């Protein structure tokens, strides 16, 4: 099966997708650079050289892809298997990368999508049975979970576009109804969380009874980090899947064991850090906990602003930039619904002004144009919601891939509309320290009973219920009523210095420790 | 479907909530969840309701709209939490267009926008939906009181009457209960109600929430400081 052709010098083979396989791509041809790649990768994995594995994944794989496989898949796993002792686990890992490359550069066919799911099933089952004794880089482990969820989302979108499906595709879909089945996907993620006992590990880690965060999840006592770290990243995976389903409350519940006010394994991989905060912020936006969203978006956007130059060469750079833009849009939405200018850092604030300053001003008017802008920003920044149920093949075949998104958008705009009159109230409250109900009603051109309902709405919408059931006010400007008089109260949210100092103390300690180590050598 | 079961309250809710926590992605728990929602008990679990709605999302042909309506009514009773919206996020548009759901959405809209008078009027037209769950009226009255407590230091009796949809003797009784249980005070002149002081209607009581650093975060740097 293996061949030893000199392939390197020729141009990249073209892989004609449309003509259905009439191509120059031969899955059995293994170029020298590929052979060398798999041999070295195999050795590094056996020897647990995490750093080298990481370099091969991030750099070598990308450069070989760029040179030889710009428009074709990598050689088939059968072709490279002989070079790696036909190692079962390595082949599963290779296939994982193979499919990831395919999704990134080409359009997978239905059959390939199904095969990829089978590969993930096999891979996760091996991990869950606890027979894996490897130490893999966090980046790769995160990529696995991230890609798993992404391919699930992609499959749901693909499956929902029934109109132009061929008969073979429909038959294949009916036959393989277990592939990318929502129960399967969720149960795998949950199984990884449970089998790894990651929640207990994190609990012990917090109290110093176990080392997890300090070692970035790596196991320095001869064991494997794979199950633990996959379990950890699966929590973020579950956060993401539940956001795609529209279940924001449960999404946040799955994230709870991870303390996002601190560094953790999730910050060890930039893609994970961003995905976590993006979904956390989005879920809180839909739960009307605007303050929580604003705080976290502010932190991450500041972080990206300071560090994105270091990721320019990374394959995740484009994704990073896209998510950055989306989070600015979400921040614009949050701040329009809940003005809190003092919570946002200056650099983030000025970026926000550049990108959305004008739109935010127009959103405040709450007229039809404003609703159009809310729609536009939401649609740009929201996750790609899915319909998890399998399609019904009986009815006239339609495309229903937009249904889930349309529902979430509708609900969001509904909430926005309910807050329509609040910005008017805010304007007046800013100007007066006290005003009678009658006078304010006059200014706002409504009658008194209507004004009372508007004021109650203001109170209700600016006082959200947090996860512990407490009422939290997110109003920058507030009031109370005494019979017929309104008294205005301006609140000053204090800057949180405590967290800042804690972080700096820990950081300084780290620097001192590093310096001590240097002296000893 | 939808059989009223009088099972031992504690036992059923304990088992069902465990199911949802340990085995949420299992279609076989659906009948247990449906039974739980149908039980005429005072227990309300957002987690169980969301789990059930998710399962309906995964298998729409098993959806029982009667149970969904019941979940929504209970969610209304849970205001001011946004549970009602959370449930709607999981219910397909075409189902939301059905009459009973349209009415519930209108009722929710009135509650969300402080239009308590319109709420009670509309609720009167939909008694059959609302009477299915006991304690509905009291729950909404509690929400109304909550809204008033956020907003008023002193509220005129007429405004209160409208908010809780009571008058005359029953309103007096309600006020009496609140005086005993929640610290309300009735002003002798004019009959306005003085609502208990809290940080929302008394700005001077507002705690500086910005600087609460949990002890466990400080504990992390004890090794450094020590």
Coordinates of C-alpha atoms in Angstrom, one line a residue, chain B:
Chain B
X1 CA -50.3 12.1 28.5
X2 CA -50.8 14.7 31.2
X3 CA -52.2 12.4 34.0
X4 CA -52.4 14.1 37.3
X5 CA -50.3 12.0 39.6
X6 CA -50.3 12.5 43.4
X7 CA -47.0 10.9 44.0
X8 CA -45.0 11.5 47.2
X9 CA -43.7 15.0 46.6
X10 CA -40.3 14.7 48.1
X11 CA -39.4 11.4 46.6
X12 CA -40.3 12.3 43.0
X13 CA -38.6 15.7 43.0
X14 CA -35.4 14.2 44.5
X15 CA -35.2 11.5 41.9
X16 CA -36.0 13.7 39.0
X17 CA -33.6 16.4 39.9
X18 CA -30.9 13.8 40.2
X19 CA -31.8 12.4 36.8
X20 CA -31.4 15.8 35.3
X21 CA -28.1 16.5 37.0
X22 CA -26.5 13.1 36.2
X23 CA -28.2 11.9 33.0
X24 CA -29.6 14.9 31.1
X25 CA -28.9 13.7 27.6
X26 CA -31.0 10.6 27.8
X27 CA -34.3 10.4 25.9
X28 CA -35.6 7.7 28.3
X29 CA -36.0 10.2 31.2
X30 CA -38.6 12.2 29.2
X31 CA -41.7 10.5 30.8
X32 CA -40.3 11.0 34.3
X33 CA -39.8 14.7 33.6
X34 CA -43.3 15.1 32.1
X35 CA -44.8 13.5 35.2
X36 CA -42.8 15.8 37.4
X37 CA -44.1 18.9 35.6
X38 CA -47.7 17.6 35.8
X39 CA -47.7 17.0 39.5
X40 CA -49.8 19.5 41.3
X41 CA -47.0 20.5 43.7
X42 CA -45.5 23.8 44.6
X43 CA -42.0 22.7 43.5
X44 CA -40.5 24.4 40.6
X45 CA -37.2 23.5 39.0
X46 CA -35.8 25.5 36.2
X47 CA -33.3 22.8 35.5
X48 CA -35.9 20.1 35.1
X49 CA -38.1 22.3 32.9
X50 CA -35.2 23.3 30.6
X51 CA -34.1 19.7 30.3
X52 CA -37.6 18.7 29.2
X53 CA -37.8 21.5 26.7
X54 CA -34.4 20.4 25.3
X55 CA -35.5 16.9 24.9
X56 CA -38.6 18.2 23.1
X57 CA -36.2 20.1 20.9
X58 CA -34.2 16.9 20.1
X59 CA -37.4 14.9 19.4
X60 CA -40.1 17.3 18.3
X61 CA -42.6 14.5 17.7
X62 CA -42.7 13.8 21.4
X63 CA -43.6 17.3 22.4
X64 CA -46.6 17.7 24.6
X65 CA -47.9 21.3 24.2
X66 CA -50.1 20.9 27.3
X67 CA -47.0 20.3 29.4
X68 CA -45.1 23.1 27.6
X69 CA -47.9 25.5 28.5
X70 CA -47.7 24.4 32.1
X71 CA -44.0 25.0 32.2
X72 CA -44.5 28.5 30.8
X73 CA -47.2 29.3 33.4
X74 CA -44.8 28.2 36.2
X75 CA -42.1 30.3 34.6
X76 CA -44.4 33.3 34.8
X77 CA -44.8 32.6 38.5
X78 CA -41.1 32.7 38.9
X79 CA -40.7 36.3 37.9
X80 CA -38.7 38.5 38.2
X81 CA -36.3 35.8 37.0
X82 CA -36.1 35.6 33.2
X83 CA -37.2 32.0 33.2
X84 CA -40.1 32.6 30.8
X85 CA -37.7 33.9 28.2
X86 CA -35.3 31.1 28.8
X87 CA -38.1 28.6 28.0
X88 CA -39.2 30.5 25.0
X89 CA -35.6 30.3 23.6
X90 CA -36.2 26.6 23.4
X91 CA -39.7 26.5 21.9
X92 CA -39.9 26.5 18.1
X93 CA -41.6 29.5 16.5
X94 CA -44.4 27.6 14.9
X95 CA -45.4 26.2 18.4
X96 CA -45.2 29.7 19.9
X97 CA -47.8 30.8 17.3
X98 CA -50.5 28.6 18.8
X99 CA -53.3 30.4 20.6
X100 CA -52.5 29.4 24.2
X101 CA -48.8 30.3 23.8
X102 CA -49.7 33.6 22.2
X103 CA -51.8 34.5 25.2
X104 CA -49.1 33.5 27.6
X105 CA -46.5 35.6 25.7
X106 CA -48.9 38.6 25.9
X107 CA -49.2 38.1 29.6
X108 CA -45.5 37.9 30.0
X109 CA -45.1 41.0 28.0
X110 CA -47.4 42.9 30.4
X111 CA -45.5 41.7 33.4
X112 CA -42.1 42.5 31.9
X113 CA -43.3 46.1 31.1
X114 CA -44.9 46.8 34.4
X115 CA -48.4 46.9 32.9
X116 CA -50.0 45.1 35.8
X117 CA -53.5 46.5 35.2
X118 CA -53.5 45.1 31.7
X119 CA -52.0 41.9 32.9
X120 CA -54.9 41.2 35.3
X121 CA -57.5 42.1 32.6
X122 CA -55.9 39.7 30.1
X123 CA -55.5 37.0 32.8
X124 CA -59.2 37.2 33.5
X125 CA -59.8 36.2 29.9
X126 CA -57.6 33.1 30.2
X127 CA -58.6 31.7 33.5
X128 CA -58.5 28.1 32.2
X129 CA -54.8 28.3 31.5
X130 CA -54.0 29.9 34.7
X131 CA -56.1 27.9 37.1
X132 CA -54.3 24.8 36.0
X133 CA -51.5 25.8 38.4
X134 CA -52.3 26.6 42.0
X135 CA -50.8 29.6 43.6
X136 CA -50.6 31.5 40.3
X137 CA -52.4 34.6 41.6
X138 CA -50.3 34.8 44.8
X139 CA -47.1 34.4 42.8
X140 CA -47.9 37.3 40.5
X141 CA -49.0 39.4 43.5
X142 CA -45.6 38.7 45.0
X143 CA -43.9 39.8 41.9
X144 CA -46.0 43.0 41.8
X145 CA -45.0 43.7 45.4
X146 CA -41.4 43.1 44.5
X147 CA -41.6 45.6 41.7
X148 CA -43.2 48.2 43.9
X149 CA -40.5 47.6 46.6
X150 CA -37.8 48.3 44.1
X151 CA -39.4 51.5 43.0
X152 CA -41.3 53.1 45.8
X153 CA -40.5 54.3 49.3
X154 CA -44.1 55.2 49.6
X155 CA -46.8 54.0 47.3
X156 CA -50.4 55.3 47.1
X157 CA -53.1 52.7 48.0
X158 CA -54.7 53.0 44.6
X159 CA -51.5 52.1 42.8
X160 CA -51.0 49.1 45.0
X161 CA -54.6 48.0 44.5
X162 CA -54.2 48.1 40.7
X163 CA -50.9 46.2 40.9
X164 CA -52.2 43.3 43.0
X165 CA -55.7 43.3 41.5
X166 CA -57.4 43.6 44.9
X167 CA -59.6 46.1 46.6
X168 CA -61.7 46.7 49.6
X169 CA -61.6 44.0 52.3
X170 CA -59.3 41.6 50.4
X171 CA -56.8 44.4 49.8
X172 CA -56.9 45.3 53.5
X173 CA -56.2 41.7 54.4
X174 CA -53.3 41.5 51.9
X175 CA -51.8 44.6 53.4
X176 CA -52.2 43.3 56.9
X177 CA -50.3 40.1 55.9
X178 CA -47.5 42.2 54.4
X179 CA -47.4 44.4 57.5
X180 CA -46.9 41.3 59.6
X181 CA -44.6 39.4 57.3
X182 CA -42.7 41.9 55.2
X183 CA -42.5 45.0 57.3
X184 CA -44.9 47.2 55.5
X185 CA -46.3 50.2 57.3
X186 CA -49.6 51.9 56.6
X187 CA -49.5 55.7 56.9
X188 CA -52.3 57.0 59.0
X189 CA -53.0 60.0 56.7
X190 CA -53.9 59.2 53.1
X191 CA -53.4 55.4 53.5
X192 CA -50.2 55.2 51.5
X193 CA -48.1 52.2 52.1
X194 CA -44.5 52.7 53.3
X195 CA -42.5 49.9 51.9
X196 CA -39.6 48.3 53.7
X197 CA -36.3 49.9 53.2
X198 CA -33.9 48.1 50.9
X199 CA -30.9 49.2 48.8
X200 CA -33.1 49.8 45.7
X201 CA -35.5 52.3 47.1
X202 CA -33.1 53.7 49.6
X203 CA -29.9 54.7 47.9
X204 CA -28.0 55.3 51.2
X205 CA -28.4 51.6 52.0
X206 CA -26.6 50.5 48.8
X207 CA -23.5 48.5 49.6
X208 CA -20.4 49.2 47.7
X209 CA -20.5 45.9 45.8
X210 CA -17.4 46.7 43.8
X211 CA -14.9 45.7 46.4
X212 CA -16.1 42.3 47.6
X213 CA -13.2 40.0 47.1
X214 CA -14.0 36.5 48.1
X215 CA -11.8 35.1 50.9
X216 CA -10.8 32.1 48.8
X217 CA -9.1 34.5 46.3
X218 CA -7.1 36.1 49.1
X219 CA -6.3 32.7 50.4
X220 CA -4.5 31.9 47.2
X221 CA -1.8 34.5 48.0
X222 CA -1.3 33.5 51.6
X223 CA 1.7 31.3 50.7
X224 CA 3.2 34.4 49.1
X225 CA 2.5 36.7 51.9
X226 CA 3.6 34.2 54.6

